[in-house]
């Protein structure tokens, strides 16, 4: 099972939304789709879902093309748009039954009960959607997106505006969905990507700038060493030892020094401290964060 996106492009008059976007995702993956506002994330998800016709390119899911066989293709998709368009006057079970009718699901009562348990809606199943909190409305939206057991689940900003407790619960739910499907979701919350994704796709100004495992994304970044001295080291950083180092003074006692040779740098720092009668309070290795990499890719 795989999702193959090839040469996807979209332009609105003079505004380019997406340019020649290509990537492949395998079953069992939770992939974060990242990019600044206006980068083309929502447009891409709409094109993959079939809600928006691309100007060029093709999407193939489990061997089925969105161009050659659009109806069969859409049957394999579960989509939660950013707006989460629900019917507030309908009850939760009533709405899910309506979604079952749309998908022509046999034995809808079984599918409804299964998805209610899966999304944690048991206590809310007899309430009106309009009376639910935003967190539970998001659960209803996800339930509607997965009730027909799609091969691909597209989630556009699924955790936007949720409180910390709701965030944890929805993240756990998203992770569980990848057992039987491909999950691709857009988000602005980078901690969320670190918590639940194995890989990321980053787009900037309509183009893909990264498509890799999170661990590999962080590898090329230059690590750093944070050194905290007991003494004021302001005068010492003017010594020749620091002339070839790329460092930043945090305060009177602390420096952050970037390097590609951690072991050598640590050895040299210890030697410098010993030669100059300085006492080191802490010596810590700092890896580049996902936020720093995101800024580099989208600056």
Short mmCIF file of N, CA, C and O in Angstrom, two decimals, residues 180-282:
data_model
loop_
_atom_site.label_atom_id
_atom_site.label_comp_id
_atom_site.label_asym_id
_atom_site.label_seq_id
_atom_site.Cartn_x
_atom_site.Cartn_y
_atom_site.Cartn_z
N UNK A 180 -3.40 0.82 10.14
CA UNK A 180 -4.11 0.26 8.99
C UNK A 180 -4.15 1.19 7.78
O UNK A 180 -4.80 0.89 6.78
N UNK A 181 -3.48 2.34 7.88
CA UNK A 181 -3.59 3.31 6.80
C UNK A 181 -2.35 4.20 6.73
O UNK A 181 -1.48 4.16 7.61
N UNK A 182 -2.28 5.00 5.68
CA UNK A 182 -1.29 6.07 5.57
C UNK A 182 -1.92 7.32 6.16
O UNK A 182 -3.07 7.65 5.86
N UNK A 183 -1.19 8.02 7.00
CA UNK A 183 -1.70 9.26 7.60
C UNK A 183 -0.80 10.42 7.18
O UNK A 183 0.41 10.41 7.43
N UNK A 184 -1.39 11.41 6.55
CA UNK A 184 -0.68 12.62 6.15
C UNK A 184 -1.43 13.79 6.76
O UNK A 184 -2.62 13.99 6.48
N UNK A 185 -0.75 14.55 7.62
CA UNK A 185 -1.46 15.68 8.23
C UNK A 185 -0.59 16.92 8.27
O UNK A 185 0.62 16.86 8.45
N UNK A 186 -1.25 18.06 8.06
CA UNK A 186 -0.55 19.33 8.11
C UNK A 186 -0.68 19.92 9.51
O UNK A 186 -1.68 19.70 10.20
N UNK A 187 0.33 20.66 9.92
CA UNK A 187 0.32 21.27 11.24
C UNK A 187 1.33 22.40 11.29
O UNK A 187 2.27 22.45 10.50
N UNK A 188 1.10 23.33 12.24
CA UNK A 188 2.07 24.39 12.50
C UNK A 188 2.85 24.09 13.78
O UNK A 188 3.78 24.82 14.14
N UNK A 189 2.44 23.03 14.48
CA UNK A 189 3.03 22.73 15.79
C UNK A 189 4.16 21.73 15.60
O UNK A 189 3.93 20.53 15.40
N UNK A 190 5.40 22.21 15.67
CA UNK A 190 6.55 21.36 15.38
C UNK A 190 6.76 20.31 16.45
O UNK A 190 7.24 19.21 16.17
N UNK A 191 6.42 20.62 17.70
CA UNK A 191 6.53 19.61 18.76
C UNK A 191 5.63 18.42 18.48
O UNK A 191 5.93 17.29 18.83
N UNK A 192 4.52 18.70 17.83
CA UNK A 192 3.57 17.65 17.47
C UNK A 192 4.20 16.68 16.47
O UNK A 192 4.04 15.47 16.56
N UNK A 193 4.92 17.24 15.52
CA UNK A 193 5.59 16.42 14.51
C UNK A 193 6.63 15.53 15.18
O UNK A 193 6.74 14.34 14.88
N UNK A 194 7.41 16.10 16.09
CA UNK A 194 8.43 15.33 16.80
C UNK A 194 7.80 14.21 17.61
O UNK A 194 8.38 13.13 17.76
N UNK A 195 6.60 14.47 18.14
CA UNK A 195 5.96 13.51 19.04
C UNK A 195 5.35 12.32 18.32
O UNK A 195 5.39 11.19 18.83
N UNK A 196 4.79 12.51 17.12
CA UNK A 196 4.02 11.42 16.52
C UNK A 196 4.44 11.02 15.12
O UNK A 196 3.94 10.02 14.59
N UNK A 197 5.34 11.77 14.49
CA UNK A 197 5.69 11.47 13.09
C UNK A 197 7.02 10.75 12.97
O UNK A 197 7.94 10.99 13.75
N UNK A 198 7.11 9.90 11.97
CA UNK A 198 8.38 9.26 11.65
C UNK A 198 9.13 10.04 10.58
O UNK A 198 10.35 9.96 10.48
N UNK A 199 8.37 10.80 9.78
CA UNK A 199 9.00 11.57 8.70
C UNK A 199 8.22 12.85 8.44
O UNK A 199 7.10 13.02 8.92
N UNK A 200 8.83 13.74 7.65
CA UNK A 200 8.20 15.02 7.34
C UNK A 200 8.39 15.36 5.87
O UNK A 200 9.36 14.95 5.24
N UNK A 201 7.43 16.11 5.36
CA UNK A 201 7.55 16.75 4.05
C UNK A 201 7.39 18.25 4.31
O UNK A 201 6.41 18.67 4.94
N UNK A 202 8.35 19.03 3.88
CA UNK A 202 8.32 20.48 4.10
C UNK A 202 8.21 21.18 2.75
O UNK A 202 8.99 20.88 1.83
N UNK A 203 7.24 22.09 2.63
CA UNK A 203 7.14 22.89 1.42
C UNK A 203 7.28 24.37 1.77
O UNK A 203 6.91 24.80 2.87
N UNK A 204 7.84 25.12 0.84
CA UNK A 204 8.06 26.55 1.04
C UNK A 204 7.92 27.25 -0.31
O UNK A 204 8.52 26.83 -1.29
N UNK A 205 7.08 28.28 -0.34
CA UNK A 205 6.84 29.03 -1.57
C UNK A 205 6.45 28.08 -2.71
O UNK A 205 7.00 28.15 -3.81
N UNK A 206 5.55 27.19 -2.41
CA UNK A 206 4.91 26.24 -3.34
C UNK A 206 5.79 25.05 -3.72
O UNK A 206 5.32 24.14 -4.41
N UNK A 207 7.04 25.00 -3.25
CA UNK A 207 7.95 23.92 -3.65
C UNK A 207 8.38 23.07 -2.46
O UNK A 207 8.47 23.54 -1.34
N UNK A 208 8.67 21.80 -2.74
CA UNK A 208 9.16 20.90 -1.70
C UNK A 208 10.62 21.24 -1.39
O UNK A 208 11.45 21.34 -2.28
N UNK A 209 10.92 21.41 -0.09
CA UNK A 209 12.30 21.69 0.31
C UNK A 209 12.88 20.59 1.18
O UNK A 209 14.08 20.56 1.45
N UNK A 210 12.04 19.65 1.62
CA UNK A 210 12.53 18.50 2.39
C UNK A 210 11.51 17.38 2.35
O UNK A 210 10.31 17.62 2.33
N UNK A 211 12.01 16.15 2.32
CA UNK A 211 11.16 14.95 2.34
C UNK A 211 12.03 13.84 2.91
O UNK A 211 12.76 13.17 2.20
N UNK A 212 11.94 13.64 4.23
CA UNK A 212 12.90 12.74 4.86
C UNK A 212 12.42 12.30 6.24
O UNK A 212 11.44 12.84 6.78
N UNK A 213 13.09 11.31 6.80
CA UNK A 213 12.86 10.93 8.18
C UNK A 213 13.29 12.08 9.09
O UNK A 213 14.24 12.80 8.78
N UNK A 214 12.60 12.23 10.22
CA UNK A 214 12.95 13.31 11.13
C UNK A 214 14.38 13.16 11.62
O UNK A 214 15.14 14.14 11.71
N UNK A 215 14.78 11.92 11.92
CA UNK A 215 16.16 11.69 12.39
C UNK A 215 17.18 12.13 11.35
O UNK A 215 18.20 12.74 11.67
N UNK A 216 16.90 11.85 10.07
CA UNK A 216 17.82 12.24 9.01
C UNK A 216 17.79 13.75 8.77
O UNK A 216 18.80 14.34 8.37
N UNK A 217 16.64 14.37 9.00
CA UNK A 217 16.52 15.81 8.82
C UNK A 217 17.44 16.56 9.79
O UNK A 217 18.02 17.59 9.46
N UNK A 218 17.60 16.00 10.98
CA UNK A 218 18.40 16.66 12.00
C UNK A 218 19.89 16.37 11.88
O UNK A 218 20.72 17.10 12.42
N UNK A 219 20.25 15.31 11.16
CA UNK A 219 21.65 14.90 11.08
C UNK A 219 22.59 15.96 10.52
O UNK A 219 23.66 16.20 11.07
N UNK A 220 22.22 16.61 9.39
CA UNK A 220 23.17 17.55 8.81
C UNK A 220 23.37 18.82 9.63
O UNK A 220 24.31 19.57 9.39
N UNK A 221 22.48 19.07 10.57
CA UNK A 221 22.59 20.29 11.35
C UNK A 221 23.82 20.25 12.26
O UNK A 221 24.16 19.22 12.82
N UNK A 222 24.46 21.39 12.37
CA UNK A 222 25.68 21.45 13.16
C UNK A 222 25.34 21.44 14.65
O UNK A 222 24.61 22.31 15.13
N UNK A 223 25.83 20.46 15.40
CA UNK A 223 25.57 20.44 16.84
C UNK A 223 26.37 21.53 17.55
O UNK A 223 27.22 22.19 16.95
N UNK A 224 26.11 21.68 18.83
CA UNK A 224 26.78 22.72 19.60
C UNK A 224 27.07 22.23 21.00
O UNK A 224 26.50 21.24 21.46
N UNK A 225 27.98 22.92 21.65
CA UNK A 225 28.32 22.64 23.04
C UNK A 225 28.03 23.88 23.87
O UNK A 225 28.47 24.98 23.51
N UNK A 226 27.28 23.71 24.93
CA UNK A 226 27.05 24.80 25.87
C UNK A 226 27.98 24.63 27.06
O UNK A 226 28.02 23.58 27.68
N UNK A 227 28.75 25.68 27.34
CA UNK A 227 29.72 25.65 28.44
C UNK A 227 29.35 26.71 29.47
O UNK A 227 29.15 27.87 29.11
N UNK A 228 29.23 26.29 30.71
CA UNK A 228 28.94 27.23 31.80
C UNK A 228 30.14 27.24 32.75
O UNK A 228 30.52 26.19 33.30
N UNK A 229 30.74 28.39 32.91
CA UNK A 229 31.90 28.56 33.80
C UNK A 229 31.45 29.17 35.13
O UNK A 229 30.44 29.89 35.20
N UNK A 230 32.19 28.89 36.16
CA UNK A 230 31.92 29.52 37.46
C UNK A 230 32.33 30.98 37.44
O UNK A 230 31.76 31.82 38.13
N UNK A 231 33.35 31.30 36.63
CA UNK A 231 33.86 32.66 36.58
C UNK A 231 33.24 33.46 35.43
O UNK A 231 32.64 32.89 34.51
N UNK A 232 33.39 34.78 35.51
CA UNK A 232 33.00 35.66 34.41
C UNK A 232 34.02 35.46 33.29
O UNK A 232 35.22 35.69 33.47
N UNK A 233 33.56 35.03 32.11
CA UNK A 233 34.50 34.70 31.04
C UNK A 233 34.52 35.77 29.93
O UNK A 233 35.06 35.53 28.84
N UNK A 234 33.93 36.94 30.21
CA UNK A 234 33.87 37.99 29.19
C UNK A 234 35.25 38.36 28.66
O UNK A 234 35.45 38.50 27.45
N UNK A 235 36.21 38.51 29.55
CA UNK A 235 37.56 38.89 29.11
C UNK A 235 38.28 37.73 28.42
O UNK A 235 39.09 37.95 27.51
N UNK A 236 37.98 36.52 28.80
CA UNK A 236 38.70 35.35 28.27
C UNK A 236 38.34 35.06 26.81
O UNK A 236 39.16 34.49 26.08
N UNK A 237 37.13 35.44 26.38
CA UNK A 237 36.74 35.12 25.01
C UNK A 237 37.48 35.97 23.98
O UNK A 237 37.34 35.76 22.77
N UNK A 238 38.27 36.93 24.45
CA UNK A 238 39.08 37.74 23.53
C UNK A 238 40.43 37.09 23.23
O UNK A 238 41.19 37.59 22.42
N UNK A 239 40.69 35.98 23.90
CA UNK A 239 41.96 35.28 23.69
C UNK A 239 41.96 34.57 22.33
O UNK A 239 40.89 34.23 21.78
N UNK A 240 43.16 34.31 21.77
CA UNK A 240 43.28 33.69 20.44
C UNK A 240 42.54 32.36 20.30
O UNK A 240 42.13 31.98 19.20
N UNK A 241 42.37 31.63 21.40
CA UNK A 241 41.69 30.33 21.37
C UNK A 241 40.31 30.44 20.71
O UNK A 241 39.85 29.52 20.02
N UNK A 242 39.63 31.56 20.91
CA UNK A 242 38.26 31.71 20.42
C UNK A 242 38.19 32.30 19.01
O UNK A 242 37.10 32.38 18.44
N UNK A 243 39.33 32.70 18.44
CA UNK A 243 39.31 33.35 17.13
C UNK A 243 38.75 32.47 16.02
O UNK A 243 38.14 32.96 15.07
N UNK A 244 38.97 31.17 16.12
CA UNK A 244 38.53 30.25 15.06
C UNK A 244 37.22 29.53 15.41
O UNK A 244 36.77 28.66 14.64
N UNK A 245 36.61 29.88 16.53
CA UNK A 245 35.39 29.20 16.96
C UNK A 245 34.15 30.03 16.61
O UNK A 245 34.18 31.26 16.64
N UNK A 246 33.09 29.32 16.27
CA UNK A 246 31.81 29.97 16.01
C UNK A 246 30.99 29.86 17.29
O UNK A 246 30.40 28.82 17.59
N UNK A 247 30.96 30.95 18.06
CA UNK A 247 30.32 30.87 19.38
C UNK A 247 29.43 32.08 19.63
O UNK A 247 29.51 33.11 18.95
N UNK A 248 28.57 31.91 20.65
CA UNK A 248 27.70 32.99 21.09
C UNK A 248 27.75 33.04 22.61
O UNK A 248 27.61 32.02 23.28
N UNK A 249 27.97 34.24 23.14
CA UNK A 249 27.99 34.40 24.59
C UNK A 249 26.56 34.60 25.09
O UNK A 249 25.85 35.51 24.66
N UNK A 250 26.12 33.71 25.98
CA UNK A 250 24.76 33.76 26.49
C UNK A 250 24.66 34.75 27.64
O UNK A 250 23.73 35.55 27.72
N UNK A 251 25.58 34.67 28.55
CA UNK A 251 25.69 35.64 29.65
C UNK A 251 27.15 35.67 30.10
O UNK A 251 28.02 35.18 29.38
N UNK A 252 27.42 36.24 31.27
CA UNK A 252 28.81 36.38 31.73
C UNK A 252 29.49 35.04 31.95
O UNK A 252 30.73 34.96 31.93
N UNK A 253 28.71 33.99 32.17
CA UNK A 253 29.29 32.70 32.52
C UNK A 253 29.10 31.61 31.45
O UNK A 253 29.70 30.54 31.57
N UNK A 254 28.30 31.86 30.43
CA UNK A 254 27.93 30.78 29.52
C UNK A 254 28.18 31.13 28.05
O UNK A 254 27.97 32.26 27.61
N UNK A 255 28.61 30.10 27.31
CA UNK A 255 28.82 30.19 25.87
C UNK A 255 28.15 29.02 25.18
O UNK A 255 28.03 27.93 25.74
N UNK A 256 27.72 29.23 23.94
CA UNK A 256 27.29 28.14 23.07
C UNK A 256 28.22 28.15 21.87
O UNK A 256 28.34 29.15 21.17
N UNK A 257 28.91 27.02 21.64
CA UNK A 257 29.91 26.93 20.57
C UNK A 257 29.47 25.84 19.59
O UNK A 257 29.26 24.70 19.98
N UNK A 258 29.35 26.19 18.31
CA UNK A 258 28.97 25.23 17.28
C UNK A 258 30.21 24.55 16.71
O UNK A 258 31.26 25.17 16.56
N UNK A 259 30.05 23.26 16.40
CA UNK A 259 31.20 22.50 15.89
C UNK A 259 30.74 21.22 15.19
O UNK A 259 29.65 20.72 15.45
N UNK A 260 31.58 20.71 14.32
CA UNK A 260 31.35 19.40 13.71
C UNK A 260 32.20 18.33 14.39
O UNK A 260 32.11 17.15 14.05
N UNK A 261 33.06 18.74 15.31
CA UNK A 261 33.96 17.82 16.03
C UNK A 261 33.73 17.97 17.52
O UNK A 261 34.49 18.65 18.22
N UNK A 262 32.66 17.34 18.01
CA UNK A 262 32.29 17.50 19.42
C UNK A 262 33.39 17.05 20.37
O UNK A 262 33.73 17.76 21.32
N UNK A 263 33.93 15.87 20.14
CA UNK A 263 34.94 15.32 21.06
C UNK A 263 36.17 16.22 21.13
O UNK A 263 36.70 16.51 22.22
N UNK A 264 36.63 16.68 19.97
CA UNK A 264 37.81 17.55 19.94
C UNK A 264 37.55 18.87 20.64
O UNK A 264 38.39 19.37 21.40
N UNK A 265 36.37 19.45 20.38
CA UNK A 265 36.03 20.73 21.00
C UNK A 265 35.97 20.60 22.52
O UNK A 265 36.52 21.45 23.24
N UNK A 266 35.33 19.54 23.00
CA UNK A 266 35.24 19.36 24.46
C UNK A 266 36.62 19.23 25.08
O UNK A 266 36.91 19.80 26.14
N UNK A 267 37.49 18.47 24.42
CA UNK A 267 38.87 18.30 24.91
C UNK A 267 39.59 19.64 24.95
O UNK A 267 40.29 19.96 25.94
N UNK A 268 39.44 20.44 23.91
CA UNK A 268 40.11 21.73 23.84
C UNK A 268 39.57 22.71 24.87
O UNK A 268 40.33 23.52 25.44
N UNK A 269 38.25 22.66 25.11
CA UNK A 269 37.65 23.55 26.13
C UNK A 269 38.18 23.22 27.51
O UNK A 269 38.53 24.11 28.30
N UNK A 270 38.26 21.92 27.80
CA UNK A 270 38.79 21.50 29.11
C UNK A 270 40.25 21.95 29.26
O UNK A 270 40.68 22.41 30.33
N UNK A 271 41.02 21.82 28.18
CA UNK A 271 42.40 22.25 28.21
C UNK A 271 42.52 23.75 28.40
O UNK A 271 43.37 24.23 29.17
N UNK A 272 41.69 24.52 27.73
CA UNK A 272 41.70 25.99 27.87
C UNK A 272 41.35 26.40 29.29
O UNK A 272 41.97 27.29 29.87
N UNK A 273 40.33 25.75 29.85
CA UNK A 273 39.93 26.07 31.22
C UNK A 273 41.06 25.77 32.20
O UNK A 273 41.34 26.57 33.11
N UNK A 274 41.71 24.64 32.01
CA UNK A 274 42.81 24.25 32.90
C UNK A 274 43.96 25.24 32.79
O UNK A 274 44.53 25.68 33.81
N UNK A 275 44.33 25.64 31.58
CA UNK A 275 45.44 26.56 31.36
C UNK A 275 45.18 27.95 31.93
O UNK A 275 46.12 28.68 32.28
N UNK A 276 43.87 28.32 32.00
CA UNK A 276 43.54 29.68 32.43
C UNK A 276 42.91 29.74 33.83
O UNK A 276 42.39 30.79 34.23
N UNK A 277 42.96 28.61 34.54
CA UNK A 277 42.45 28.60 35.91
C UNK A 277 40.95 28.78 36.01
O UNK A 277 40.45 29.33 37.00
N UNK A 278 40.23 28.32 35.00
CA UNK A 278 38.78 28.45 34.99
C UNK A 278 38.12 27.15 35.45
O UNK A 278 38.65 26.06 35.20
N UNK A 279 37.00 27.27 36.13
CA UNK A 279 36.25 26.10 36.59
C UNK A 279 34.97 25.95 35.77
O UNK A 279 34.19 26.89 35.66
N UNK A 280 34.80 24.77 35.18
CA UNK A 280 33.61 24.50 34.36
C UNK A 280 32.51 23.91 35.23
O UNK A 280 32.68 22.89 35.89
N UNK A 281 31.37 24.60 35.23
CA UNK A 281 30.22 24.14 36.00
C UNK A 281 29.40 23.12 35.23
O UNK A 281 28.86 22.17 35.80
N UNK A 282 29.31 23.30 33.90
CA UNK A 282 28.55 22.36 33.07
C UNK A 282 29.08 22.39 31.65
O UNK A 282 29.51 23.43 31.15
#
